Backbone as numpy.savetxt, mean C-alpha at the origin, in Angstrom:
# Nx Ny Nz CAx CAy CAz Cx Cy Cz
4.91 -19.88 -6.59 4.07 -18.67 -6.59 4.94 -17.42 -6.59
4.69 -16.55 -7.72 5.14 -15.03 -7.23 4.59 -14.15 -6.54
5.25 -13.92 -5.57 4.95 -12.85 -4.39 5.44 -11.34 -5.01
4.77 -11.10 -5.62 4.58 -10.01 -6.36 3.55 -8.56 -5.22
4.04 -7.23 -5.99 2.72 -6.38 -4.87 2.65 -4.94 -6.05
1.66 -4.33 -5.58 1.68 -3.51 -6.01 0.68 -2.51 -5.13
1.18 -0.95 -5.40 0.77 -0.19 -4.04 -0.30 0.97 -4.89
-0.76 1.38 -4.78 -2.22 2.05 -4.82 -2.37 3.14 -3.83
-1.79 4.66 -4.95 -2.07 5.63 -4.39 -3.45 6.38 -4.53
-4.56 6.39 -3.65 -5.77 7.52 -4.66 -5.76 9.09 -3.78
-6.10 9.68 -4.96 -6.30 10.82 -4.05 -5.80 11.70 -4.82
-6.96 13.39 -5.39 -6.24 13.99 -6.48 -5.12 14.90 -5.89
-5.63 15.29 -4.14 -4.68 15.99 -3.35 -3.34 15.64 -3.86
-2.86 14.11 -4.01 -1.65 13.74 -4.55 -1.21 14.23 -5.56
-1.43 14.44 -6.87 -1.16 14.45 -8.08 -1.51 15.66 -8.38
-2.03 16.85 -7.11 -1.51 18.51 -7.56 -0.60 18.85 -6.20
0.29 18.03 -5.61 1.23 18.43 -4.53 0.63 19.21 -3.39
-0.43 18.86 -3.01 -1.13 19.48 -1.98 -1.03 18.76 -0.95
-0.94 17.26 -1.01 -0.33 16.25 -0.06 0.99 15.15 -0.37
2.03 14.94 0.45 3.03 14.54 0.33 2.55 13.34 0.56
3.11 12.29 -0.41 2.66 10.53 -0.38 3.50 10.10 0.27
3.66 10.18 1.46 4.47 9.37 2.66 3.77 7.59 2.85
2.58 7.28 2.44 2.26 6.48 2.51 2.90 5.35 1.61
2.99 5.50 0.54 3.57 4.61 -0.18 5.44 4.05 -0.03
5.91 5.15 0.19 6.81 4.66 1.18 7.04 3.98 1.99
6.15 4.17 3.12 6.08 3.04 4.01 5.67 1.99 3.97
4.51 1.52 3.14 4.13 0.83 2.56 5.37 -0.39 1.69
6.14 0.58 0.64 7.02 -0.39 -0.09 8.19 -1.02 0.91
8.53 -0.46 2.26 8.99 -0.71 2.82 9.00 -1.73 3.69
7.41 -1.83 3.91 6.61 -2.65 4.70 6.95 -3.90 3.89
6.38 -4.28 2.73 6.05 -5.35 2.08 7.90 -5.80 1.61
8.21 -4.98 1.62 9.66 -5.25 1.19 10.27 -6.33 1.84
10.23 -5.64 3.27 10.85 -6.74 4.73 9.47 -7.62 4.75
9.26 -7.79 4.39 7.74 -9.15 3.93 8.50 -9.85 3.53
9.10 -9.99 2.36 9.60 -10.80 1.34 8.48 -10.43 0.22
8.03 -9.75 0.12 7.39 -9.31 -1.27 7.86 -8.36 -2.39
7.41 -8.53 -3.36 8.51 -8.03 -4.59 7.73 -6.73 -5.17
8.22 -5.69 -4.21 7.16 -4.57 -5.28 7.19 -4.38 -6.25
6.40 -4.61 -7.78 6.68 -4.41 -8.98 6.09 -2.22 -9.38
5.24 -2.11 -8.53 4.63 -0.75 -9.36 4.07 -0.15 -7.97
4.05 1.50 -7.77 3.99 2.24 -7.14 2.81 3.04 -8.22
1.49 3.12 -8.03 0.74 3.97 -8.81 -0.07 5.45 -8.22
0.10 6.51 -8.63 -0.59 7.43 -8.10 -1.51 8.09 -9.16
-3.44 7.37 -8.63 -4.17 8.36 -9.70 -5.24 8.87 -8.93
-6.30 9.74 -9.50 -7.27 10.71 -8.67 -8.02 9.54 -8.24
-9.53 10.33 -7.50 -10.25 10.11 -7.40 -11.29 9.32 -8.72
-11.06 8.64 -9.32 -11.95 8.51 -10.55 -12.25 7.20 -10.96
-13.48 6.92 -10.95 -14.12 5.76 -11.26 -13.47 4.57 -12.40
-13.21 5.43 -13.47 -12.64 5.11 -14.96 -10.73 4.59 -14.12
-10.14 5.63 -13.44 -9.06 5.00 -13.06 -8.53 4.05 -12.34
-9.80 4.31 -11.18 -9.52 3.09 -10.05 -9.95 2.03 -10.63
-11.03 1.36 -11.52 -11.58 0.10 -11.95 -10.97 -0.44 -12.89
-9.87 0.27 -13.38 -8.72 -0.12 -14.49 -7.55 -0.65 -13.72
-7.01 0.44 -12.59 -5.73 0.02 -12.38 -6.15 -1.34 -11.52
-7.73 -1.68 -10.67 -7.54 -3.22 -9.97 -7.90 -3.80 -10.92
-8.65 -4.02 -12.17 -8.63 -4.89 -12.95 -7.36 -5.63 -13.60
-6.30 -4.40 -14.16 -5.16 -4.42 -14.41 -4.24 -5.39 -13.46
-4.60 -5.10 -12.30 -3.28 -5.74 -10.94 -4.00 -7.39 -11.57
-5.58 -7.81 -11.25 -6.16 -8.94 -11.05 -5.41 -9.65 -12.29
-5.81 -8.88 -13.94 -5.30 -9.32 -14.82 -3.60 -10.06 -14.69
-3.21 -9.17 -14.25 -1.44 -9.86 -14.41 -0.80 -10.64 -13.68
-1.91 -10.83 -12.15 -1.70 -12.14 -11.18 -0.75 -11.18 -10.26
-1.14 -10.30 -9.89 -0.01 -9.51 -8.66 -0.51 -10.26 -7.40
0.00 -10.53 -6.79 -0.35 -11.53 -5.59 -1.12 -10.33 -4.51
-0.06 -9.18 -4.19 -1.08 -8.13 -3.13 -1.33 -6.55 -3.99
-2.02 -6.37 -4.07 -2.75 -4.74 -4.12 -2.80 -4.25 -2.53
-2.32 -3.40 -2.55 -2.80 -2.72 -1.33 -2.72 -1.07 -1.89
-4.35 -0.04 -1.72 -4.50 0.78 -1.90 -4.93 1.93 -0.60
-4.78 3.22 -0.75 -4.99 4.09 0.33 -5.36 5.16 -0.41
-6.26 5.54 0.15 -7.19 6.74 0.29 -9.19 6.40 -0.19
-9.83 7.42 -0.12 -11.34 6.66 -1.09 -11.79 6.58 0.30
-11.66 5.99 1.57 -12.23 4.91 2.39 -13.48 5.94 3.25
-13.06 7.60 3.03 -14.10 8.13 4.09 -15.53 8.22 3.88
-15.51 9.69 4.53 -17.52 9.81 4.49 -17.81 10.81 3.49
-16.68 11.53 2.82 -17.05 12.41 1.57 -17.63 12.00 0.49
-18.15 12.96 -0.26 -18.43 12.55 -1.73 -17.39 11.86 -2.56
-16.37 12.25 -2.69 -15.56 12.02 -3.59 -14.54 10.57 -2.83
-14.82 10.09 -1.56 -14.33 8.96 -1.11 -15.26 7.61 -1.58
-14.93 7.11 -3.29 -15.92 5.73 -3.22 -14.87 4.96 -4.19
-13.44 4.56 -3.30 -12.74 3.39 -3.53 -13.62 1.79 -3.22
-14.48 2.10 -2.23 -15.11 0.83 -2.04 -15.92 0.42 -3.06
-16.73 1.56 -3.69 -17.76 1.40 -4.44 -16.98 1.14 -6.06
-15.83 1.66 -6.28 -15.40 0.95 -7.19 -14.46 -0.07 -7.68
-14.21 -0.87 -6.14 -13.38 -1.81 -6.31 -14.45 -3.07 -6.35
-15.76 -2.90 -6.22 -16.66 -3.74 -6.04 -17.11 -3.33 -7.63
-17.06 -2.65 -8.43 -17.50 -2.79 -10.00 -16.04 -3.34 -10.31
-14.99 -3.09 -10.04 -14.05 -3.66 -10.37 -13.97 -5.13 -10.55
-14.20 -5.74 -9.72 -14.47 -7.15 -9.19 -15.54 -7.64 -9.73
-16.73 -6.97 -10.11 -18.02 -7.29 -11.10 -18.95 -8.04 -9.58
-18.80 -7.21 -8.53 -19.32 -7.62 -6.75 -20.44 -6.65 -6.63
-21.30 -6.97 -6.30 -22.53 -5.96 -4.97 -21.83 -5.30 -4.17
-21.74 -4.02 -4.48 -21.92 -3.39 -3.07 -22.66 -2.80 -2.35
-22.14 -3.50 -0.92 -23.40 -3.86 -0.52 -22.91 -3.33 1.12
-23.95 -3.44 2.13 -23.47 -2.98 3.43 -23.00 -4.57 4.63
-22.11 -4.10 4.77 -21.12 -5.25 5.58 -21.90 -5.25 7.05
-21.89 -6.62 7.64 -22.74 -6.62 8.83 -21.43 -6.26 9.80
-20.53 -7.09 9.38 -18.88 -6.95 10.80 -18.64 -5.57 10.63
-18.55 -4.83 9.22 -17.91 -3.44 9.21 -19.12 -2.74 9.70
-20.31 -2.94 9.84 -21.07 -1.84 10.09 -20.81 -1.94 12.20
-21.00 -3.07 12.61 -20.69 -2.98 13.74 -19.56 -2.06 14.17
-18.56 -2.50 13.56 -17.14 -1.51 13.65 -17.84 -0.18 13.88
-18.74 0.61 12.87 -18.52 1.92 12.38 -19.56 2.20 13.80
-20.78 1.68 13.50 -21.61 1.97 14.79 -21.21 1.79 16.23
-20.03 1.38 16.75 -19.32 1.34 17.98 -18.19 2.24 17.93
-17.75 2.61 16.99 -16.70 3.84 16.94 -17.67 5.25 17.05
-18.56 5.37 16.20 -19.53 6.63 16.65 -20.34 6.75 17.95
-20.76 5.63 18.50 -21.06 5.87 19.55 -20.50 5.84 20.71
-18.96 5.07 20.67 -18.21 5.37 21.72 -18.09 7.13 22.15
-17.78 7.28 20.79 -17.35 9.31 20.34 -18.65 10.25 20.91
-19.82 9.28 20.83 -21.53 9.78 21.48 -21.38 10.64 19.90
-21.22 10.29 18.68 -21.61 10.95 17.46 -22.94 10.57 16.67
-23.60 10.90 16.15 -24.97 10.16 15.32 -24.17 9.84 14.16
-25.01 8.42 13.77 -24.61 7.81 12.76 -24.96 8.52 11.53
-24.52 9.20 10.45 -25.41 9.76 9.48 -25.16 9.01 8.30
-25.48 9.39 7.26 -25.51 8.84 6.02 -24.19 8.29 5.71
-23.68 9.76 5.43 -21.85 9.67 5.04 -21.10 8.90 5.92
-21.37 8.57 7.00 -20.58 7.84 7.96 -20.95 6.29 7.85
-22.27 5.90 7.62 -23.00 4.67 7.21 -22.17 4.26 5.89
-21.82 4.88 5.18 -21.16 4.69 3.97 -19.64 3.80 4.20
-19.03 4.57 5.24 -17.99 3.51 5.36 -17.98 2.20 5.59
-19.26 1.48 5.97 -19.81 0.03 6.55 -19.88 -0.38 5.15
-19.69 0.04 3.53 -20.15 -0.83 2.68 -19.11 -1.28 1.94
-18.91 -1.92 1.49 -17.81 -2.78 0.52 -18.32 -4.07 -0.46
-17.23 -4.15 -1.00 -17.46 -5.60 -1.83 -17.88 -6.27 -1.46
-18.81 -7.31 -1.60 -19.69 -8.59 -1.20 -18.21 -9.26 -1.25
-18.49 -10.07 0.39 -17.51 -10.90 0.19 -16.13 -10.50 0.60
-16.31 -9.48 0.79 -14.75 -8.64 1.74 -14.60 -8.90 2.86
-13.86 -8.79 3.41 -13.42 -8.90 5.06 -13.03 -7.35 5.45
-13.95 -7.03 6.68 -13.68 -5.38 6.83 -11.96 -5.53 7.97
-11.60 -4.42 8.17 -10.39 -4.96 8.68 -10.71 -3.59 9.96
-10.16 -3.69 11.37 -10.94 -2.90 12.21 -9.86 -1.56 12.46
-10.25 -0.67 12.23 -9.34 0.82 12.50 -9.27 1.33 14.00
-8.02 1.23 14.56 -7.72 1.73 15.95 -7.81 2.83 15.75
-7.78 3.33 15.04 -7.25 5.30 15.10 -8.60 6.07 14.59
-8.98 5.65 13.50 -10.02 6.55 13.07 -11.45 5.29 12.77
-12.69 5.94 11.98 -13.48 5.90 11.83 -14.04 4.48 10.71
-13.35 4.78 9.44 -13.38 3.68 8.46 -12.48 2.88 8.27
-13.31 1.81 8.67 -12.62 -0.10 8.35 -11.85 -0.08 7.01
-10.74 -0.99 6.66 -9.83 -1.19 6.07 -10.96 -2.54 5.46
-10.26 -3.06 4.22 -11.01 -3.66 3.04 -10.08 -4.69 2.61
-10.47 -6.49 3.50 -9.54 -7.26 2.49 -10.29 -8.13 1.69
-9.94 -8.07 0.37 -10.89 -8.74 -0.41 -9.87 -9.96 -1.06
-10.28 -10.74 -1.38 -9.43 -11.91 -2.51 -10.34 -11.76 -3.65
-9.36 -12.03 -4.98 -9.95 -12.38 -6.28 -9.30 -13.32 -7.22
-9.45 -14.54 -7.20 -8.69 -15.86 -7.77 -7.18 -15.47 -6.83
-5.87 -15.15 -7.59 -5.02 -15.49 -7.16 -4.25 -14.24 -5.81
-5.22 -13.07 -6.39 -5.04 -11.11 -5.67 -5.66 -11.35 -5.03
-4.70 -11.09 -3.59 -5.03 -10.33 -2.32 -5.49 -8.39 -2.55
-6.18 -8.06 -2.42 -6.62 -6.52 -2.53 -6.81 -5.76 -1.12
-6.07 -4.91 -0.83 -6.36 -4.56 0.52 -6.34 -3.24 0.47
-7.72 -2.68 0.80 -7.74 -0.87 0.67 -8.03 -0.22 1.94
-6.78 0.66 2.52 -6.90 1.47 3.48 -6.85 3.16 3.63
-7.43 3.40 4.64 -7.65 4.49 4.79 -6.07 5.56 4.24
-6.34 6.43 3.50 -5.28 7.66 3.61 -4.64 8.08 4.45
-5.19 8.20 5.59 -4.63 9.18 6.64 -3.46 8.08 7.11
-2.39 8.62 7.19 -0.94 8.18 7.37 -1.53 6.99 8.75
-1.70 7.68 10.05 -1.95 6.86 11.14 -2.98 6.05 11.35
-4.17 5.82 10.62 -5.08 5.11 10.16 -4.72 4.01 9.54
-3.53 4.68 8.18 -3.14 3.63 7.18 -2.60 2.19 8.12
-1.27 3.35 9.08 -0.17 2.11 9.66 -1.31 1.87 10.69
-1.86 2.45 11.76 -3.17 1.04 12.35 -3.16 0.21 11.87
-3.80 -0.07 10.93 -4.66 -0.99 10.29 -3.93 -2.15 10.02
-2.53 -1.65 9.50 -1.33 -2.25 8.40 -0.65 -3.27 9.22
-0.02 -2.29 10.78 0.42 -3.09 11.70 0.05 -4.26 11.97
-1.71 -4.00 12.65 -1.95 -4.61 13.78 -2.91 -5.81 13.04
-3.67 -5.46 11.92 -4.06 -6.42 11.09 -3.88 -7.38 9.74
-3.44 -6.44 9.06 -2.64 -7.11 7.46 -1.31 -7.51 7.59
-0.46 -6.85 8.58 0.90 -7.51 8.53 1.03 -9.02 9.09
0.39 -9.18 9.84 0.28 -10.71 10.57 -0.08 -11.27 9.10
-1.58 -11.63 8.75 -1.80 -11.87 7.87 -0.78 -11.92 6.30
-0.76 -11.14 5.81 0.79 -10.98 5.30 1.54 -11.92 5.27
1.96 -11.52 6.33 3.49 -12.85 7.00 3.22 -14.52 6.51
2.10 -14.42 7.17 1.15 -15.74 7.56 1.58 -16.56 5.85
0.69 -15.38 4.58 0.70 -16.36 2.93 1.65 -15.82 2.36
2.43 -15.01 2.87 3.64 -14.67 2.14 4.93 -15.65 1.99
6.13 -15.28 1.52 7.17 -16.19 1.56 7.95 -16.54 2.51
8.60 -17.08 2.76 9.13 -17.92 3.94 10.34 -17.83 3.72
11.26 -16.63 3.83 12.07 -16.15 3.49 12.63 -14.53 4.52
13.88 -14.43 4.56 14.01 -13.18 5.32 14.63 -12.32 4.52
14.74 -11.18 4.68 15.08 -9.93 4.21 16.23 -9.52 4.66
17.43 -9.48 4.52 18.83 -8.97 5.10 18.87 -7.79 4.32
19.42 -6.29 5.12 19.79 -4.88 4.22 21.16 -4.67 5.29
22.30 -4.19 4.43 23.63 -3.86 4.50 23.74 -2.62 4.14
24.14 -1.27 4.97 24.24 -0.61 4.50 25.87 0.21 4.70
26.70 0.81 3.50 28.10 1.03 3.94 28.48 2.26 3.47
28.98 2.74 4.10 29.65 4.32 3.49 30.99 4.42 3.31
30.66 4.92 1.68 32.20 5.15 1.57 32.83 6.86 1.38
34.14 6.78 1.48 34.40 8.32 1.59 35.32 8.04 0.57
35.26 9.53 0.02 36.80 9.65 -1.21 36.52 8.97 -2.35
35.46 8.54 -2.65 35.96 7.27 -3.81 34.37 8.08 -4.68
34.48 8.67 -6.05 33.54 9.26 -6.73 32.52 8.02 -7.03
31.51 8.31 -7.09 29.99 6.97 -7.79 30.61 6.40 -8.41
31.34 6.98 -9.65 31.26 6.85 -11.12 32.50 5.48 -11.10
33.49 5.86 -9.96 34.42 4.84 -9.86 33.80 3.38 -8.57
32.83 3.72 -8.50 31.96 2.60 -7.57 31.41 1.81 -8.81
30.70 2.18 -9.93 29.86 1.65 -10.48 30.16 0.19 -10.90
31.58 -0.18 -11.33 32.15 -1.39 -12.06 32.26 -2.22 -10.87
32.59 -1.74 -9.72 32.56 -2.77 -8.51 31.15 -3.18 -8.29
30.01 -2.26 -7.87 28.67 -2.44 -7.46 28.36 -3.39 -8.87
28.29 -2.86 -10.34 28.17 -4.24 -11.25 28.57 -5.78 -11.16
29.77 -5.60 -10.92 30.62 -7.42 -10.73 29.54 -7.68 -9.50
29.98 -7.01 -8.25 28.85 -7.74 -7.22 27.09 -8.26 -7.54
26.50 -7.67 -8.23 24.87 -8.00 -8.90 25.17 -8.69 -9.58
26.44 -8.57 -10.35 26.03 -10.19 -11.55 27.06 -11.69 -10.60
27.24 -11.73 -9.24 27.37 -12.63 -8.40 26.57 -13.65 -7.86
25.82 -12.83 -7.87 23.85 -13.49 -6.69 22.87 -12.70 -7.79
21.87 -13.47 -8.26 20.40 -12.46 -8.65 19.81 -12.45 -7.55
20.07 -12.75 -6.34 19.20 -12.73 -5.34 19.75 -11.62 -3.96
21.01 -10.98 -5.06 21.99 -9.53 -3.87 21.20 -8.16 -4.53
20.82 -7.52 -4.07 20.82 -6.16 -4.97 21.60 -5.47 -4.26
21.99 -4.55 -5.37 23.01 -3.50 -4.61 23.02 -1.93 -5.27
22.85 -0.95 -4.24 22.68 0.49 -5.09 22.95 1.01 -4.37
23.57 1.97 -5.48 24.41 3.44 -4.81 23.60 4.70 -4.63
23.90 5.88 -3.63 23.05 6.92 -3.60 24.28 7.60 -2.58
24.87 8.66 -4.00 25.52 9.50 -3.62 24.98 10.88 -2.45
25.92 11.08 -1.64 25.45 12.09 -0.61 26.48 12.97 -0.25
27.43 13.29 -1.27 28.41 14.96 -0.93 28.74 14.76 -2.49
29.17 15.91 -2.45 30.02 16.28 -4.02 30.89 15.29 -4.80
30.02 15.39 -6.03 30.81 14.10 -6.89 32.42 14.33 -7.08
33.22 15.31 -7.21 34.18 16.00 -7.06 35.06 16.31 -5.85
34.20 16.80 -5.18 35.48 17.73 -4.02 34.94 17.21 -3.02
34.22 16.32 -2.73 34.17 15.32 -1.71 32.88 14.41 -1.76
33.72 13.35 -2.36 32.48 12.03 -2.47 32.73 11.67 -1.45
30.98 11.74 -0.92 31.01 10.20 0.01 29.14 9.35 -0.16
29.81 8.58 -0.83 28.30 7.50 -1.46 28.10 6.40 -0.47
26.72 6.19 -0.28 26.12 5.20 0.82 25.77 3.70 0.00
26.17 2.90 0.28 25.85 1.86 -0.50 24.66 0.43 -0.02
């Protein structure tokens, strides 16, 4: 099996620099020390036509995890649920476990349940709601033949809730059985450009070493590259 992933940015805030995607970062990071192979990092709006392409797209090519963020609230323009369930060709429909979730988080808060907030209880027929320590709307794990799909909330501390304390176990659990070793070394004095033929011979040693450079002082009057 390839343990393949792919990460799922929504949100148009993203794509006019009004919000910094710290999420996906952590995210590739996350799945990384998984043993999962991130192939694609995607960032598109809010839009029906985009979101039901890019999960059809993941399902099509056999990516083992999707995991997406943002869509999940009580706004208008939050309906990742509603189109990962046309995506999937699913009902959506209102979840009995996620609605519990939502109706014990508002009334702990003593808030009335309203419409927009009822909205977060609905998802794909057939999803598993996933439960949010921090905020309001349940996280979304769905399977489709061989894709895991997992859509969480935007908000950075919502996202990692969710990520931590519920999908990473899980995760672990059907993922590979394999560990993740990272080496990291600094060198001084020695320019990239004269690193590059060494860092090459080492990658064509192991396909299973990667190795990359990321220079951090003056290529000139004082290299010093982190490897």
């Amino acid at each position: 099996m390839s343990y393949t992933a792919w990460i799922i940015s929504i949100g148009n805030e993203l794509l006019i620099g009004r919000t910094v995607n710290t999420n996906a970062a952590w995210l590739a990071r996350k799945l990384t020390l998984l043993g999962y192979d991130v192939k694609r990092i995607v960032t598109i709006p809010d839009s029906e036509e985009d979101e039901v392409e890019v999960f059809r797209d993941a399902i099509r090519r056999g990516i083992r995890v999707v995991v997406s963020t943002g869509g999940l609230g009580p706004t208008f323009d939050d309906k990742t649920s509603e189109y990962l369930a046309e995506a999937l060709n699913r009902r959506y429909v209102l979840n009995d476990d996620a609605l519990r979730m939502v109706v014990e988080t508002f009334k702990s808060k003593g808030l009335e349940l309203t419409e927009p907030r009822l909205k977060q209880a609905k998802m794909p027929e057939g999803a598993k709601p996933l439960p949010n320590p921090v905020g309001t709307a349940p996280g979304i794990w769905v399977e489709e033949g061989n894709t895991i799909i997992i859509a969480l909330p935007g908000v950075p501390a919502e996202m990692m809730g969710i990520f931590e304390n519920y999908v990473e176990p899980k995760l672990r659990e059907v993922g590979p059985k394999l560990h993740f070793v990272e080496r990291s070394i600094t060198v001084k004095g020695v320019p990239e450009a004269d690193l590059a033929p060494i860092i090459e011979r080492g990658m064509k040693m192991s396909n299973r070493v990667y190795i990359k450079s990321h220079p951090k002082g003056h290529e000139i009057r004082a290299p010093l590259v982190e490897i």
